PDB file of C-alpha atoms and ligand atoms in Angstrom:
ATOM      1  CA  MET K   1     108.124  80.079 123.981  1.00 81.00           C
ATOM      2  CA  GLN K   2     110.317  80.325 126.392  1.00 88.00           C
ATOM      3  CA  VAL K   3     113.205  81.314 124.112  1.00 90.00           C
ATOM      4  CA  VAL K   4     111.122  83.804 122.742  1.00 89.00           C
ATOM      5  CA  MET K   5     109.618  85.285 126.219  1.00 89.00           C
ATOM      6  CA  ALA K   6     113.173  85.757 127.149  1.00 89.00           C
ATOM      7  CA  ALA K   7     113.232  87.876 124.453  1.00 90.00           C
ATOM      8  CA  VAL K   8     110.459  90.057 124.035  1.00 88.00           C
ATOM      9  CA  ASP K   9     111.978  93.179 126.138  1.00 84.00           C
ATOM     10  CA  LYS K  10     115.581  92.772 124.836  1.00 84.00           C
ATOM     11  CA  PRO K  11     116.943  94.658 121.642  1.00 80.00           C
ATOM     12  CA  ARG K  12     116.185  92.827 118.262  1.00 82.00           C
ATOM     13  CA  SER K  13     118.767  91.827 115.955  1.00 84.00           C
ATOM     14  CA  VAL K  14     116.824  92.462 112.919  1.00 87.00           C
ATOM     15  CA  ASP K  15     117.650  91.079 108.963  1.00 88.00           C
ATOM     16  CA  TYR K  16     115.693  90.899 105.811  1.00 88.00           C
ATOM     17  CA  LYS K  17     114.777  88.081 103.924  1.00 82.00           C
ATOM     18  CA  GLY K  18     113.116  90.483 101.407  1.00 82.00           C
ATOM     19  CA  ALA K  19     112.067  93.787 100.567  1.00 80.00           C
ATOM     20  CA  THR K  20     109.664  94.005 103.782  1.00 79.00           C
ATOM     21  CA  ASP K  21     110.381  90.052 104.911  1.00 82.00           C
ATOM     22  CA  LEU K  22     111.959  90.233 108.374  1.00 82.00           C
ATOM     23  CA  VAL K  23     113.657  87.457 110.470  1.00 88.00           C
ATOM     24  CA  THR K  24     115.179  88.184 113.610  1.00 86.00           C
ATOM     25  CA  ASP K  25     118.041  85.978 115.869  1.00 92.00           C
ATOM     26  CA  THR K  26     115.062  84.777 118.193  1.00 94.00           C
ATOM     27  CA  ASP K  27     113.146  83.286 115.029  1.00 94.00           C
ATOM     28  CA  GLY K  28     116.335  80.912 114.737  1.00 94.00           C
ATOM     29  CA  ARG K  29     116.860  79.995 118.576  1.00 95.00           C
ATOM     30  CA  SER K  30     113.271  79.787 118.901  1.00 97.00           C
ATOM     31  CA  GLU K  31     113.572  77.143 116.018  1.00 97.00           C
ATOM     32  CA  LEU K  32     116.540  75.287 117.151  1.00 97.00           C
ATOM     33  CA  ALA K  33     114.979  75.033 120.551  1.00 97.00           C
ATOM     34  CA  ILE K  34     111.735  73.384 119.241  1.00 98.00           C
ATOM     35  CA  LEU K  35     113.943  71.125 116.806  1.00 98.00           C
ATOM     36  CA  GLU K  36     116.037  69.521 119.739  1.00 97.00           C
ATOM     37  CA  VAL K  37     112.832  68.108 121.402  1.00 97.00           C
ATOM     38  CA  VAL K  38     111.400  66.845 118.653  1.00 97.00           C
ATOM     39  CA  ARG K  39     114.647  65.218 117.282  1.00 97.00           C
ATOM     40  CA  LYS K  40     115.227  64.013 120.787  1.00 97.00           C
ATOM     41  CA  TYR K  41     111.749  62.163 121.325  1.00 97.00           C
ATOM     42  CA  PHE K  42     110.573  61.409 117.727  1.00 97.00           C
ATOM     43  CA  PRO K  43     114.302  60.982 115.740  1.00 96.00           C
ATOM     44  CA  ASP K  44     112.512  59.237 112.758  1.00 97.00           C
ATOM     45  CA  HIS K  45     110.049  61.877 111.984  1.00 98.00           C
ATOM     46  CA  LEU K  46     110.138  64.473 109.093  1.00 98.00           C
ATOM     47  CA  ILE K  47     110.400  68.233 109.866  1.00 98.00           C
ATOM     48  CA  LEU K  48     109.571  71.543 108.166  1.00 98.00           C
ATOM     49  CA  GLY K  49     110.713  74.070 109.591  1.00 98.00           C
ATOM     50  CA  GLU K  50     110.440  77.703 108.282  1.00 97.00           C
ATOM     51  CA  GLU K  51     113.835  78.467 108.951  1.00 96.00           C
ATOM     52  CA  GLY K  52     116.130  75.261 108.644  1.00 96.00           C
ATOM     53  CA  GLY K  53     113.722  73.647 105.980  1.00 97.00           C
ATOM     54  CA  VAL K  54     113.188  70.194 105.778  1.00 98.00           C
ATOM     55  CA  SER K  55     115.026  67.320 107.699  1.00 97.00           C
ATOM     56  CA  GLY K  56     114.566  63.758 108.505  1.00 96.00           C
ATOM     57  CA  ASP K  57     113.308  60.659 107.070  1.00 93.00           C
ATOM     58  CA  GLU K  58     111.266  61.683 103.875  1.00 93.00           C
ATOM     59  CA  SER K  59     109.278  58.366 104.221  1.00 95.00           C
ATOM     60  CA  SER K  60     108.050  58.860 107.483  1.00 98.00           C
ATOM     61  CA  ASP K  61     103.749  59.216 107.860  1.00 98.00           C
ATOM     62  CA  TYR K  62     104.463  61.968 110.362  1.00 98.00           C
ATOM     63  CA  LEU K  63     105.389  65.566 109.505  1.00 98.00           C
ATOM     64  CA  TRP K  64     106.005  68.316 112.228  1.00 98.00           C
ATOM     65  CA  CYS K  65     105.175  71.747 110.766  1.00 98.00           C
ATOM     66  CA  ILE K  66     106.796  74.756 112.723  1.00 98.00           C
ATOM     67  CA  ASP K  67     106.776  78.409 112.469  1.00 98.00           C
ATOM     68  CA  PRO K  68     108.972  79.486 115.315  1.00 98.00           C
ATOM     69  CA  LEU K  69     107.920  83.093 115.167  1.00 97.00           C
ATOM     70  CA  ASP K  70     104.709  83.848 113.298  1.00 98.00           C
ATOM     71  CA  GLY K  71     104.309  87.235 113.204  1.00 97.00           C
ATOM     72  CA  THR K  72     107.873  88.629 113.079  1.00 96.00           C
ATOM     73  CA  THR K  73     107.471  92.016 112.169  1.00 95.00           C
ATOM     74  CA  ASN K  74     105.139  92.289 115.282  1.00 96.00           C
ATOM     75  CA  PHE K  75     107.525  90.778 117.218  1.00 96.00           C
ATOM     76  CA  ALA K  76     110.242  93.076 115.930  1.00 94.00           C
ATOM     77  CA  HIS K  77     108.056  96.232 117.194  1.00 94.00           C
ATOM     78  CA  SER K  78     107.092  95.182 120.146  1.00 95.00           C
ATOM     79  CA  TYR K  79     103.385  94.833 118.757  1.00 95.00           C
ATOM     80  CA  PRO K  80     101.201  92.135 120.365  1.00 92.00           C
ATOM     81  CA  SER K  81     100.647  89.421 117.938  1.00 93.00           C
ATOM     82  CA  PHE K  82     103.069  86.895 117.278  1.00 98.00           C
ATOM     83  CA  ALA K  83     102.929  83.173 118.123  1.00 98.00           C
ATOM     84  CA  VAL K  84     104.987  79.939 118.341  1.00 98.00           C
ATOM     85  CA  SER K  85     103.348  77.566 115.758  1.00 98.00           C
ATOM     86  CA  ILE K  86     104.042  73.687 116.097  1.00 98.00           C
ATOM     87  CA  ALA K  87     101.931  70.792 114.377  1.00 98.00           C
ATOM     88  CA  ILE K  88     102.108  67.010 113.553  1.00 98.00           C
ATOM     89  CA  LEU K  89     100.904  65.846 110.579  1.00 98.00           C
ATOM     90  CA  LEU K  90      99.932  62.242 110.120  1.00 98.00           C
ATOM     91  CA  ARG K  91     100.066  61.201 106.061  1.00 98.00           C
ATOM     92  CA  GLY K  92      99.071  65.189 105.545  1.00 98.00           C
ATOM     93  CA  LYS K  93      96.561  65.646 108.126  1.00 98.00           C
ATOM     94  CA  PRO K  94      96.761  67.514 111.104  1.00 98.00           C
ATOM     95  CA  ILE K  95      96.501  65.047 114.318  1.00 98.00           C
ATOM     96  CA  ALA K  96      98.131  67.280 117.101  1.00 98.00           C
ATOM     97  CA  ALA K  97      98.734  71.149 117.619  1.00 98.00           C
ATOM     98  CA  SER K  98     100.126  73.947 119.747  1.00 98.00           C
ATOM     99  CA  VAL K  99      99.954  77.489 119.278  1.00 98.00           C
ATOM    100  CA  VAL K 100     101.448  79.805 121.999  1.00 98.00           C
ATOM    101  CA  GLU K 101     100.010  83.485 121.448  1.00 98.00           C
ATOM    102  CA  PHE K 102     101.993  86.575 123.085  1.00 97.00           C
ATOM    103  CA  VAL K 103      99.549  89.272 124.401  1.00 97.00           C
ATOM    104  CA  GLY K 104      99.880  92.343 126.559  1.00 96.00           C
ATOM    105  CA  GLY K 105     102.461  94.309 125.087  1.00 94.00           C
ATOM    106  CA  PRO K 106     105.547  96.206 126.472  1.00 94.00           C
ATOM    107  CA  PHE K 107     105.478  95.807 130.557  1.00 93.00           C
ATOM    108  CA  CYS K 108     102.955  93.405 130.525  1.00 95.00           C
ATOM    109  CA  TRP K 109     103.780  90.216 128.164  1.00 96.00           C
ATOM    110  CA  ASP K 110     101.782  87.088 128.818  1.00 97.00           C
ATOM    111  CA  THR K 111     100.773  84.028 126.727  1.00 97.00           C
ATOM    112  CA  ARG K 112      97.895  81.915 125.708  1.00 98.00           C
ATOM    113  CA  THR K 113      98.307  78.360 124.850  1.00 98.00           C
ATOM    114  CA  TYR K 114      95.998  76.581 122.545  1.00 98.00           C
ATOM    115  CA  ILE K 115      96.119  72.920 122.087  1.00 98.00           C
ATOM    116  CA  ALA K 116      93.952  70.645 119.552  1.00 98.00           C
ATOM    117  CA  SER K 117      94.362  67.133 119.029  1.00 98.00           C
ATOM    118  CA  ALA K 118      92.368  65.498 116.250  1.00 98.00           C
ATOM    119  CA  GLY K 119      88.827  64.056 117.903  1.00 98.00           C
ATOM    120  CA  GLY K 120      89.962  65.730 121.337  1.00 98.00           C
ATOM    121  CA  GLY K 121      88.467  69.366 120.987  1.00 98.00           C
ATOM    122  CA  ALA K 122      90.509  72.736 121.260  1.00 98.00           C
ATOM    123  CA  PHE K 123      91.512  74.397 124.779  1.00 98.00           C
ATOM    124  CA  CYS K 124      93.131  77.606 125.496  1.00 98.00           C
ATOM    125  CA  ASN K 125      94.993  77.643 128.750  1.00 98.00           C
ATOM    126  CA  GLY K 126      93.205  74.450 129.937  1.00 98.00           C
ATOM    127  CA  ASN K 127      89.376  75.641 128.870  1.00 98.00           C
ATOM    128  CA  GLN K 128      87.899  74.202 126.314  1.00 98.00           C
ATOM    129  CA  ILE K 129      86.938  76.613 123.275  1.00 98.00           C
ATOM    130  CA  HIS K 130      84.316  76.990 120.988  1.00 98.00           C
ATOM    131  CA  VAL K 131      83.627  79.377 117.997  1.00 98.00           C
ATOM    132  CA  SER K 132      81.157  81.751 117.734  1.00 98.00           C
ATOM    133  CA  ASN K 133      77.628  81.636 116.616  1.00 98.00           C
ATOM    134  CA  LYS K 134      76.919  84.779 114.883  1.00 98.00           C
ATOM    135  CA  ASP K 135      75.057  84.275 111.663  1.00 98.00           C
ATOM    136  CA  GLU K 136      74.975  87.478 109.830  1.00 98.00           C
ATOM    137  CA  VAL K 137      77.898  88.557 107.982  1.00 98.00           C
ATOM    138  CA  GLU K 138      76.117  92.584 109.003  1.00 98.00           C
ATOM    139  CA  ARG K 139      77.131  91.636 112.851  1.00 98.00           C
ATOM    140  CA  ALA K 140      80.403  89.459 112.449  1.00 98.00           C
ATOM    141  CA  LEU K 141      84.030  91.214 112.621  1.00 98.00           C
ATOM    142  CA  PHE K 142      86.955  89.393 110.459  1.00 98.00           C
ATOM    143  CA  VAL K 143      90.484  89.298 110.263  1.00 98.00           C
ATOM    144  CA  THR K 144      92.952  88.936 107.186  1.00 98.00           C
ATOM    145  CA  GLY K 145      96.169  88.879 106.550  1.00 98.00           C
ATOM    146  CA  PHE K 146      98.520  90.149 103.334  1.00 97.00           C
ATOM    147  CA  GLY K 147     101.835  88.248 102.386  1.00 92.00           C
ATOM    148  CA  TYR K 148     105.655  89.771 101.283  1.00 91.00           C
ATOM    149  CA  GLU K 149     104.496  89.719  97.685  1.00 91.00           C
ATOM    150  CA  HIS K 150     102.431  92.255  96.355  1.00 93.00           C
ATOM    151  CA  ASP K 151     101.099  90.326  93.266  1.00 94.00           C
ATOM    152  CA  GLU K 152      97.810  89.877  92.014  1.00 95.00           C
ATOM    153  CA  ALA K 153      96.445  87.480  94.752  1.00 96.00           C
ATOM    154  CA  TRP K 154      97.423  90.489  97.300  1.00 97.00           C
ATOM    155  CA  ALA K 155      95.650  93.156  95.498  1.00 97.00           C
ATOM    156  CA  THR K 156      92.799  90.910  95.084  1.00 98.00           C
ATOM    157  CA  ASN K 157      92.511  90.673  98.682  1.00 98.00           C
ATOM    158  CA  ILE K 158      92.839  94.458  99.102  1.00 98.00           C
ATOM    159  CA  ASP K 159      89.488  94.269  97.190  1.00 98.00           C
ATOM    160  CA  LEU K 160      88.055  91.303  99.621  1.00 98.00           C
ATOM    161  CA  PHE K 161      89.493  93.823 102.549  1.00 98.00           C
ATOM    162  CA  LYS K 162      87.349  96.883 101.312  1.00 98.00           C
ATOM    163  CA  GLU K 163      84.426  95.018 100.469  1.00 98.00           C
ATOM    164  CA  PHE K 164      84.237  93.264 104.002  1.00 98.00           C
ATOM    165  CA  THR K 165      85.035  96.283 105.472  1.00 98.00           C
ATOM    166  CA  ASP K 166      81.734  97.464 104.012  1.00 98.00           C
ATOM    167  CA  VAL K 167      79.234  94.850 104.653  1.00 98.00           C
ATOM    168  CA  SER K 168      80.478  93.590 108.328  1.00 98.00           C
ATOM    169  CA  ARG K 169      81.224  94.976 111.860  1.00 98.00           C
ATOM    170  CA  GLY K 170      84.790  95.287 110.401  1.00 98.00           C
ATOM    171  CA  VAL K 171      88.038  93.911 109.231  1.00 98.00           C
ATOM    172  CA  ARG K 172      91.129  93.415 111.429  1.00 98.00           C
ATOM    173  CA  ARG K 173      94.963  92.957 110.137  1.00 97.00           C
ATOM    174  CA  LEU K 174      96.874  91.819 113.011  1.00 96.00           C
ATOM    175  CA  GLY K 175      99.883  90.624 111.175  1.00 97.00           C
ATOM    176  CA  ALA K 176      99.964  86.809 112.513  1.00 98.00           C
ATOM    177  CA  ALA K 177      98.088  84.208 110.904  1.00 98.00           C
ATOM    178  CA  ALA K 178      98.094  81.321 113.315  1.00 98.00           C
ATOM    179  CA  VAL K 179      96.964  83.758 115.971  1.00 98.00           C
ATOM    180  CA  ASP K 180      94.252  85.358 113.719  1.00 98.00           C
ATOM    181  CA  MET K 181      93.106  81.727 112.961  1.00 98.00           C
ATOM    182  CA  CYS K 182      93.142  81.041 117.077  1.00 98.00           C
ATOM    183  CA  HIS K 183      91.140  84.132 117.405  1.00 98.00           C
ATOM    184  CA  VAL K 184      88.206  82.420 115.404  1.00 99.00           C
ATOM    185  CA  ALA K 185      88.665  79.290 117.413  1.00 99.00           C
ATOM    186  CA  LEU K 186      88.255  81.438 120.172  1.00 98.00           C
ATOM    187  CA  GLY K 187      85.312  82.901 119.040  1.00 98.00           C
ATOM    188  CA  ILE K 188      86.270  86.674 119.384  1.00 98.00           C
ATOM    189  CA  VAL K 189      86.193  86.726 115.515  1.00 98.00           C
ATOM    190  CA  GLU K 190      83.962  84.916 113.124  1.00 98.00           C
ATOM    191  CA  GLY K 191      86.085  84.503 110.187  1.00 98.00           C
ATOM    192  CA  PHE K 192      89.906  84.547 108.480  1.00 99.00           C
ATOM    193  CA  TRP K 193      91.146  84.279 105.025  1.00 98.00           C
ATOM    194  CA  GLU K 194      94.464  84.824 103.476  1.00 98.00           C
ATOM    195  CA  TYR K 195      96.362  83.733  99.949  1.00 98.00           C
ATOM    196  CA  ARG K 196      99.685  82.129 100.034  1.00 96.00           C
ATOM    197  CA  LEU K 197      99.997  81.209 103.433  1.00 97.00           C
ATOM    198  CA  LYS K 198     102.852  78.389 103.956  1.00 98.00           C
ATOM    199  CA  PRO K 199     102.652  75.082 106.141  1.00 98.00           C
ATOM    200  CA  TRP K 200     104.142  75.998 109.081  1.00 98.00           C
ATOM    201  CA  ASP K 201     101.853  79.213 109.131  1.00 98.00           C
ATOM    202  CA  MET K 202      98.342  77.219 108.787  1.00 98.00           C
ATOM    203  CA  ALA K 203      99.094  73.465 110.027  1.00 98.00           C
ATOM    204  CA  ALA K 204      98.561  74.070 114.029  1.00 98.00           C
ATOM    205  CA  ALA K 205      95.761  76.609 113.636  1.00 99.00           C
ATOM    206  CA  VAL K 206      93.383  74.653 111.372  1.00 98.00           C
ATOM    207  CA  LEU K 207      93.113  72.079 113.387  1.00 98.00           C
ATOM    208  CA  ILE K 208      92.767  74.021 115.956  1.00 99.00           C
ATOM    209  CA  VAL K 209      89.940  75.931 114.547  1.00 99.00           C
ATOM    210  CA  GLU K 210      88.137  72.778 113.322  1.00 98.00           C
ATOM    211  CA  GLU K 211      88.455  71.117 117.193  1.00 99.00           C
ATOM    212  CA  ALA K 212      86.588  74.323 117.991  1.00 99.00           C
ATOM    213  CA  GLY K 213      83.605  73.833 115.765  1.00 98.00           C
ATOM    214  CA  GLY K 214      84.690  75.691 112.882  1.00 98.00           C
ATOM    215  CA  LYS K 215      85.301  74.852 109.014  1.00 98.00           C
ATOM    216  CA  VAL K 216      88.246  75.595 107.106  1.00 98.00           C
ATOM    217  CA  THR K 217      88.088  75.241 102.989  1.00 98.00           C
ATOM    218  CA  ARG K 218      90.943  76.856 100.527  1.00 98.00           C
ATOM    219  CA  MET K 219      89.208  80.246  99.453  1.00 98.00           C
ATOM    220  CA  ASP K 220      87.798  78.957  96.040  1.00 98.00           C
ATOM    221  CA  GLY K 221      85.853  76.400  98.874  1.00 98.00           C
ATOM    222  CA  GLY K 222      87.691  73.489  97.440  1.00 97.00           C
ATOM    223  CA  ASP K 223      88.926  70.834 100.464  1.00 98.00           C
ATOM    224  CA  PHE K 224      91.616  72.116 102.253  1.00 98.00           C
ATOM    225  CA  CYS K 225      95.570  70.804 102.444  1.00 98.00           C
ATOM    226  CA  VAL K 226      97.686  72.749 104.312  1.00 98.00           C
ATOM    227  CA  PHE K 227     100.081  72.715 101.439  1.00 98.00           C
ATOM    228  CA  ASP K 228      97.478  74.688  99.986  1.00 97.00           C
ATOM    229  CA  ARG K 229      97.793  78.563  99.015  1.00 96.00           C
ATOM    230  CA  SER K 230      94.894  80.145 100.011  1.00 98.00           C
ATOM    231  CA  VAL K 231      92.563  79.320 103.696  1.00 98.00           C
ATOM    232  CA  LEU K 232      89.327  80.280 104.505  1.00 98.00           C
ATOM    233  CA  VAL K 233      88.218  79.565 108.075  1.00 98.00           C
ATOM    234  CA  SER K 234      85.159  80.283 109.919  1.00 99.00           C
ATOM    235  CA  ASN K 235      82.794  79.519 112.510  1.00 98.00           C
ATOM    236  CA  GLY K 236      80.744  77.240 110.200  1.00 98.00           C
ATOM    237  CA  ILE K 237      77.717  79.024 110.089  1.00 98.00           C
ATOM    238  CA  LEU K 238      78.897  81.535 108.031  1.00 98.00           C
ATOM    239  CA  HIS K 239      81.318  79.900 105.794  1.00 98.00           C
ATOM    240  CA  GLU K 240      78.922  80.037 102.530  1.00 98.00           C
ATOM    241  CA  LYS K 241      78.274  83.495 103.201  1.00 98.00           C
ATOM    242  CA  LEU K 242      81.933  84.168 103.304  1.00 98.00           C
ATOM    243  CA  LEU K 243      82.585  81.711 100.254  1.00 98.00           C
ATOM    244  CA  ASP K 244      79.688  83.757  97.923  1.00 98.00           C
ATOM    245  CA  ARG K 245      81.887  86.574  98.017  1.00 98.00           C
ATOM    246  CA  ILE K 246      85.647  85.100  98.530  1.00 98.00           C
ATOM    247  CA  SER K 247      85.021  82.175  95.866  1.00 98.00           C
ATOM    248  CA  PRO K 248      84.569  84.333  92.726  1.00 98.00           C
ATOM    249  CA  PRO K 249      87.498  86.774  92.782  1.00 98.00           C
ATOM    250  CA  THR K 250      89.741  83.759  93.602  1.00 98.00           C
ATOM    251  CA  GLU K 251      88.422  81.649  90.647  1.00 98.00           C
ATOM    252  CA  LYS K 252      88.954  84.781  88.553  1.00 98.00           C
ATOM    253  CA  LEU K 253      93.034  84.430  89.769  1.00 98.00           C
ATOM    254  CA  ILE K 254      92.991  80.620  89.180  1.00 96.00           C
ATOM    255  CA  ASN K 255      91.522  81.033  85.488  1.00 97.00           C
ATOM    256  CA  ASP K 256      94.042  83.917  84.641  1.00 96.00           C
ATOM    257  CA  GLY K 257      96.937  81.596  85.338  1.00 95.00           C
ATOM    258  CA  PHE K 258      97.952  82.518  89.210  1.00 94.00           C
ATOM    259  CA  ASP K 259      99.443  79.788  90.420  1.00 92.00           C
ATOM    260  CA  PHE K 260      97.730  77.676  93.289  1.00 93.00           C
ATOM    261  CA  SER K 261      99.165  74.398  93.293  1.00 93.00           C
ATOM    262  CA  GLN K 262     100.230  72.861  96.224  1.00 95.00           C
ATOM    263  CA  TRP K 263     103.735  74.159  97.706  1.00 96.00           C
ATOM    264  CA  TYR K 264     106.587  73.417 100.470  1.00 97.00           C
ATOM    265  CA  LYS K 265     105.476  69.753 100.555  1.00 97.00           C
ATOM    266  CA  PRO K 266     108.366  67.397 101.121  1.00 97.00           C
ATOM    267  CA  THR K 267     109.516  65.964  98.072  1.00 94.00           C
ATOM    268  CA  GLY K 268     109.189  61.815  99.280  1.00 92.00           C
ATOM    269  CA  TYR K 269     106.241  62.839 101.793  1.00 96.00           C
ATOM    270  CA  VAL K 270     103.453  60.636 101.240  1.00 93.00           C
ATOM    271  CA  SER K 271     100.078  62.942 102.012  1.00 94.00           C
ATOM    272  CA  GLU K 272      96.815  61.519 101.814  1.00 92.00           C
ATOM    273  CA  VAL K 273      94.496  64.395 101.594  1.00 89.00           C
TER     274      VAL K 273
HETATM  275  C1  IPD I 301     103.307  85.818 108.321  1.00 62.82           C
HETATM  276  C2  IPD I 301     102.241  86.287 109.391  1.00 62.82           C
HETATM  277  C3  IPD I 301     101.602  87.029 108.475  1.00 62.82           C
HETATM  278  C4  IPD I 301     100.999  86.709 107.423  1.00 62.82           C
HETATM  279  C5  IPD I 301     102.310  86.536 106.418  1.00 62.82           C
HETATM  280  C6  IPD I 301     102.846  85.241 106.912  1.00 62.82           C
HETATM  281  P1  IPD I 301     105.978  85.280 109.551  1.00 62.82           P
HETATM  282  O1  IPD I 301     104.240  84.790 108.956  1.00 62.82           O
HETATM  283  O2  IPD I 301     101.895  85.258 109.446  1.00 62.82           O
HETATM  284  O3  IPD I 301     100.350  87.571 109.551  1.00 62.82           O
HETATM  285  O4  IPD I 301     100.428  87.677 106.673  1.00 62.82           O
HETATM  286  O5  IPD I 301     101.653  86.248 105.033  1.00 62.82           O
HETATM  287  O6  IPD I 301     104.338  84.832 106.284  1.00 62.82           O
HETATM  288  O7  IPD I 301     106.531  85.522 107.952  1.00 62.82           O
HETATM  289  O8  IPD I 301     105.801  86.713 110.437  1.00 62.82           O
HETATM  290  O9  IPD I 301     106.308  84.009 110.360  1.00 62.82           O
HETATM  291 CA1   CA I 302     104.276  82.710 109.701  1.00 62.82          CA
HETATM  292 CA1   CA I 303     107.773  82.909 110.837  1.00 62.82          CA
END
């Protein structure tokens, strides 16, 4: 967090991983700072970092999933929706999580820190948080995201964006999946979905949503695991209503042969979910 805060008002050094997939020197520096602490205190744990990949002991029950900067495009533009996201998994299940959201923008940067532990509730800057109790799609606000690959799943989500914009109060697209999900936990939006996120995008925020009383599944309604390629999180009350619209096009993608098998799971790591 300190690494990112120190960089928000400085010029960026931007590189490209893909046509629109940016990476800055802050992504790397933030990950190194996190790795230093994790390796010092948990030398026998396994680590999966977005920038550095897999390191540590693959036979460990514990896996750290680290997104050193979620919402890099926003960070590169000083647009206020990015975060540092860290979770620890026990045999595949998140048990503790922290997301630091950077808010405010130029001349007024600040942070909101979300934490959760399995069975221990979810908190934002020390205050216990809960999902909203809205029970009508027509009165709900949603948020979604679009990955860097403009494939069939991306096109399907453009259609979902259009459909939900028509039937709800609106769909936002802020550009940092971990932040979007924490906003569901905070009760300021009712649901979030996205195809093709990676474990480091989701591992911390899904626990924060669940501990705030929300629900997490895949976009076809199946049981969720952080290695899955789709996620739907909601306040729980609206989950089935969201699935009524989101699940059929997702099943169509699956039937058309689109690859929804789990990915980015370290080879030797044993996950029980
Ligand atoms: C991205 C953000 C974005 C989402 C992309 C992610 P990154 O993460 O979470 O909101 O739409 O799918 O890859 O690349 O900024 O860490
Ligand atoms: Ca990310
Ligand atoms: Ca990232």
